[in-house]
CSV table of C-alpha atoms in Angstrom, one decimal:
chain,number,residue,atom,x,y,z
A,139,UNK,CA,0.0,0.0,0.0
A,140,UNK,CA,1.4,3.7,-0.7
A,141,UNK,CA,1.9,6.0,1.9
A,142,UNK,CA,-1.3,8.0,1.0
A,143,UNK,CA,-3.2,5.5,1.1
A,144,UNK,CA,-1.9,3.5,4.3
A,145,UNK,CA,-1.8,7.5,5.9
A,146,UNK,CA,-5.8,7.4,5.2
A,147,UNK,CA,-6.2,4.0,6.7
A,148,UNK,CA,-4.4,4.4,9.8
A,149,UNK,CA,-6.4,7.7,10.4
A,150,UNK,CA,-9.7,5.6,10.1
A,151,UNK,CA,-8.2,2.8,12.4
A,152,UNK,CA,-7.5,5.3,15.0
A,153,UNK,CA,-10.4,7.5,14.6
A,154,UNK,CA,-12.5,4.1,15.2
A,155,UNK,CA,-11.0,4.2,18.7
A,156,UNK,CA,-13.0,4.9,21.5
A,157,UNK,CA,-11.8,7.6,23.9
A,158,UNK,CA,-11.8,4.7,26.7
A,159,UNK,CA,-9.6,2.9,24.0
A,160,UNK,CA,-7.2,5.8,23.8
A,161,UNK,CA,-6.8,6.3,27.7
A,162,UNK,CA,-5.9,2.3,28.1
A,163,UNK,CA,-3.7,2.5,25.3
A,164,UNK,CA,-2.2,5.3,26.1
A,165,UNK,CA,-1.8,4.1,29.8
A,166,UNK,CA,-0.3,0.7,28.6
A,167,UNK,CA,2.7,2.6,26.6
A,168,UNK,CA,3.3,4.5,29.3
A,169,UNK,CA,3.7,1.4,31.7
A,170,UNK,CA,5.8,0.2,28.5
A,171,UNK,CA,7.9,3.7,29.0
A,172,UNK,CA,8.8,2.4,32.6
A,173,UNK,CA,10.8,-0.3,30.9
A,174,UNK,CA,13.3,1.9,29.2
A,175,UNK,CA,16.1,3.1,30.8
A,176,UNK,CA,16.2,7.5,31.3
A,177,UNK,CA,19.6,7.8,32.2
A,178,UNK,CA,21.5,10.1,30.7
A,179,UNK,CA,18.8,12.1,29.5
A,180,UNK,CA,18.5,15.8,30.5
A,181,UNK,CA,16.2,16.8,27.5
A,182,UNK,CA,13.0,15.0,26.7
A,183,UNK,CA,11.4,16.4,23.5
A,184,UNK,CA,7.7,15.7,23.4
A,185,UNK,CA,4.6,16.5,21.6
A,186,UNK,CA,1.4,17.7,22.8
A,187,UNK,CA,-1.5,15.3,21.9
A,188,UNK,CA,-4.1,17.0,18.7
A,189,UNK,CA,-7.6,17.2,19.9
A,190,UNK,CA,-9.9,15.0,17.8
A,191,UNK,CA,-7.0,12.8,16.5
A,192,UNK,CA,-7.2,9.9,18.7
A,193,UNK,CA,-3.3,10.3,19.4
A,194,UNK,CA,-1.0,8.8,22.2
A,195,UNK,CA,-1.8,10.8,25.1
A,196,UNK,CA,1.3,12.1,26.0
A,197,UNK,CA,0.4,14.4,28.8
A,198,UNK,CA,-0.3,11.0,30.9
A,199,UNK,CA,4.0,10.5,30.2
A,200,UNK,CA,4.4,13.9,31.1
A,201,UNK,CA,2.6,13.5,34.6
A,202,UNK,CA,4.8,10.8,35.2
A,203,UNK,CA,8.4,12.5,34.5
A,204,UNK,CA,7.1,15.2,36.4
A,205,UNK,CA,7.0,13.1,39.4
A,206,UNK,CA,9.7,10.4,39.1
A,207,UNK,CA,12.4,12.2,37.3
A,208,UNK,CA,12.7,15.7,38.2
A,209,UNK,CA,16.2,16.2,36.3
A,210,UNK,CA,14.6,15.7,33.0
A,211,UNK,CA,13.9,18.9,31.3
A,212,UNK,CA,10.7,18.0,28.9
A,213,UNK,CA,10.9,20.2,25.6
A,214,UNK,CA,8.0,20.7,23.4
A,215,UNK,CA,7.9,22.1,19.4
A,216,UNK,CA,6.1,24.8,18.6
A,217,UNK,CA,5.8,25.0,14.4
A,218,UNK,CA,6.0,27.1,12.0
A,219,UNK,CA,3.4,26.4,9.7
A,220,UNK,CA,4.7,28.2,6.6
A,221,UNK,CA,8.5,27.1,6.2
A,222,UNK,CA,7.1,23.5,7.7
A,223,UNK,CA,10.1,23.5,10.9
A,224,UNK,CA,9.9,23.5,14.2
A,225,UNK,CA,11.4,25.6,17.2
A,226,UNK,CA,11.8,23.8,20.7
A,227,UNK,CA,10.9,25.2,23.7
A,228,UNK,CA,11.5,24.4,27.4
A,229,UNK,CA,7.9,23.3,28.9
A,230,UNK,CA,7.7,24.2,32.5
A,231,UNK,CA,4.4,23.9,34.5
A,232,UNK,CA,4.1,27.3,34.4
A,233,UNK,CA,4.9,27.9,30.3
A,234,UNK,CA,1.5,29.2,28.6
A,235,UNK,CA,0.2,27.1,26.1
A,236,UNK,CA,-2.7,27.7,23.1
A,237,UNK,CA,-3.8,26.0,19.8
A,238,UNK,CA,-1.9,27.3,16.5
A,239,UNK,CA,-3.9,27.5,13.2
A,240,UNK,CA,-4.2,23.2,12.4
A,241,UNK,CA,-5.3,22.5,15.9
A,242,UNK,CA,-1.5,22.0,17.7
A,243,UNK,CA,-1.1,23.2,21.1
A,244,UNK,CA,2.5,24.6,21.6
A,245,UNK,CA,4.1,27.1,23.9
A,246,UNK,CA,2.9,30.4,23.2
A,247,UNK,CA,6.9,32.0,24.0
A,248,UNK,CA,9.5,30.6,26.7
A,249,UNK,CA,13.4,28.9,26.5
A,250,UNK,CA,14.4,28.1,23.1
A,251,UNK,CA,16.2,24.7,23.3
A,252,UNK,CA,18.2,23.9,20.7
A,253,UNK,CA,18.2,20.7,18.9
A,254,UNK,CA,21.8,19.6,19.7
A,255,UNK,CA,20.9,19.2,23.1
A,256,UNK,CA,18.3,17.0,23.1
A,257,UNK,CA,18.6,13.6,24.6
A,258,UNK,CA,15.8,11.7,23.7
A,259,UNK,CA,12.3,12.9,21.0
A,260,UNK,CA,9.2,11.2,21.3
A,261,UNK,CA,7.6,11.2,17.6
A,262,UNK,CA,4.2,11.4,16.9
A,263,UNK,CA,3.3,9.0,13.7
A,264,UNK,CA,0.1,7.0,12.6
A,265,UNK,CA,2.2,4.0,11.2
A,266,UNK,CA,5.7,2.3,11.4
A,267,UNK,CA,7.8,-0.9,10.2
A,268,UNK,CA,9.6,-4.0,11.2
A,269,UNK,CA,12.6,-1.5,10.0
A,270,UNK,CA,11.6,1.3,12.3
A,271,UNK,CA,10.6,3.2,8.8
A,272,UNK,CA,7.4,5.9,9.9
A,273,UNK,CA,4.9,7.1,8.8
A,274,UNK,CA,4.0,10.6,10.1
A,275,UNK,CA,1.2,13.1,8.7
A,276,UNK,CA,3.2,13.7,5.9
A,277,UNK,CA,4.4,17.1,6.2
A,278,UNK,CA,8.5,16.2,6.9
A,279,UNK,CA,7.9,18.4,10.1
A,280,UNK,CA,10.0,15.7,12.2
A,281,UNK,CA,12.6,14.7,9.4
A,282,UNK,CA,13.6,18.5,9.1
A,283,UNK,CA,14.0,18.6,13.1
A,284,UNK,CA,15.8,15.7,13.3
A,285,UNK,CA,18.3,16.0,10.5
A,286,UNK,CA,19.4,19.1,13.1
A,287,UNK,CA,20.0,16.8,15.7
A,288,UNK,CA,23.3,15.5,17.1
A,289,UNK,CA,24.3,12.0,16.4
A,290,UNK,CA,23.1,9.7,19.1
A,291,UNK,CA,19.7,11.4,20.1
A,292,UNK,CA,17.3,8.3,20.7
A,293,UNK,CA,14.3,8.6,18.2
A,294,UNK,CA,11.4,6.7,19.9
A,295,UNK,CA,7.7,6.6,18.2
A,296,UNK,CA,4.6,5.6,19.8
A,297,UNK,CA,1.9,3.5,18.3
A,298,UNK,CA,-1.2,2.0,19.4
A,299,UNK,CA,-0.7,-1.0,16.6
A,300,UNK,CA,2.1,-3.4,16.1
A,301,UNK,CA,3.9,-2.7,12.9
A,302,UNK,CA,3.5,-3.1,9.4
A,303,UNK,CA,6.0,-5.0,7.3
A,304,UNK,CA,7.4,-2.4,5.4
A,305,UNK,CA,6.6,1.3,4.9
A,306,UNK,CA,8.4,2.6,1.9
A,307,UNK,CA,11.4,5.0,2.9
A,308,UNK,CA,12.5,8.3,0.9
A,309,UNK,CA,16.1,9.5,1.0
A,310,UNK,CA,15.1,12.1,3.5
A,311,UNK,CA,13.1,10.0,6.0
A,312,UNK,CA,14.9,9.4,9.5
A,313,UNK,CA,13.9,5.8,10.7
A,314,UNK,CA,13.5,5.6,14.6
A,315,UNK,CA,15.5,4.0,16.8
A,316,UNK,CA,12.4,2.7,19.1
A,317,UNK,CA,8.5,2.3,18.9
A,318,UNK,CA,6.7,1.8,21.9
A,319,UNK,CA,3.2,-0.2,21.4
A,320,UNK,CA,0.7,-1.0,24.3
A,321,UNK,CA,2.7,-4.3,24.4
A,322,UNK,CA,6.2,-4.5,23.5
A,323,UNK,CA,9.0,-2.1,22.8
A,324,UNK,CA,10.1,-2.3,19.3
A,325,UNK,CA,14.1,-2.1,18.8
A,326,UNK,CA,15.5,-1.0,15.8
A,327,UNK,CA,18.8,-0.8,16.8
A,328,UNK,CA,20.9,2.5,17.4
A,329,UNK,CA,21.6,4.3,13.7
């Protein structure tokens, strides 16, 4: 299947979820999270969960480095929507947030982190492969971001299905390094 077309049909699986389906899902890759190890990481690059898009609540991981590992710094993009790149900002309790143009919430101003110092990104996509090949919404948002990242940053998806065989790859896509799934963590190796 092409990438349109699998992009369409991953939308409709996950828009067929329940929000009672999201929330256990959501809760089992977090208890998944628990299994990986967060040494070493001082920056945690996140993404804010789209209203209406039946996406990985994040906010329920976010709670829980909050409260178990208060050296972690958690960073959050905020896009711009012309030039299709993203700026990373430092998300304290206290940062104000609001909902940009396609329905993002992002930091409306605070710290600007830059990408070289980001330990770990958590990477938002509707679809990935036995290769660790993703499938985002298509917009090369995340490929342009993490092209500016230093070697060794650990590229983890999150995905309430297992994977698919194979997801075709362009030249400029940047496979992950990890998918976590309500039931297993997915290794890809590190690249």
């Amino acid at each position: 299947m092409d990438k349109q077309h699998l992009r369409k049909w991953y939308e409709q699986k996950r828009n067929e979820l329940s929000p009672g389906d999201v929330d256990s899902l959501s809760i089992a890759i977090v208890r998944q999270f628990s299994l990986l190890s967060l040494s070493g990481i001082k920056y945690l690059h996140l993404f804010y969960p789209m209203v209406g898009k039946h996406e990985f609540n994040s906010l329920l991981l976010v709670k829980k480095i909050r409260e178990q590992y208060p050296g972690i710094s958690l960073v959050l993009p905020k896009s711009d929507l012309k030039k299709y790149t993203l700026r990373h900002i430092l998300w304290l309790e206290e940062t104000p947030l609001s909902m940009n143009a396609w329905g993002i919430t992002e930091p409306e101003q605070g710290e600007e982190i830059s990408p070289g110092l980001i330990d770990m990104v958590i990477i938002p996509l509707l679809a990935f492969d036995r290769e660790g090949n993703r499938l985002g919404y298509g917009k090369g948002f995340y490929d342009r971001f993490l092209s500016e990242c230093r070697p060794g940053i650990i590229k983890a998806g999150v995905s309430f299905f297992p994977p698919e065989e194979s997801i075709e790859a362009e030249d400029h896509d940047i496979p992950l390094d990890l998918c976590i799934t309500p039931d297993k963590i997915w290794s890809f190796g590190k690249r």
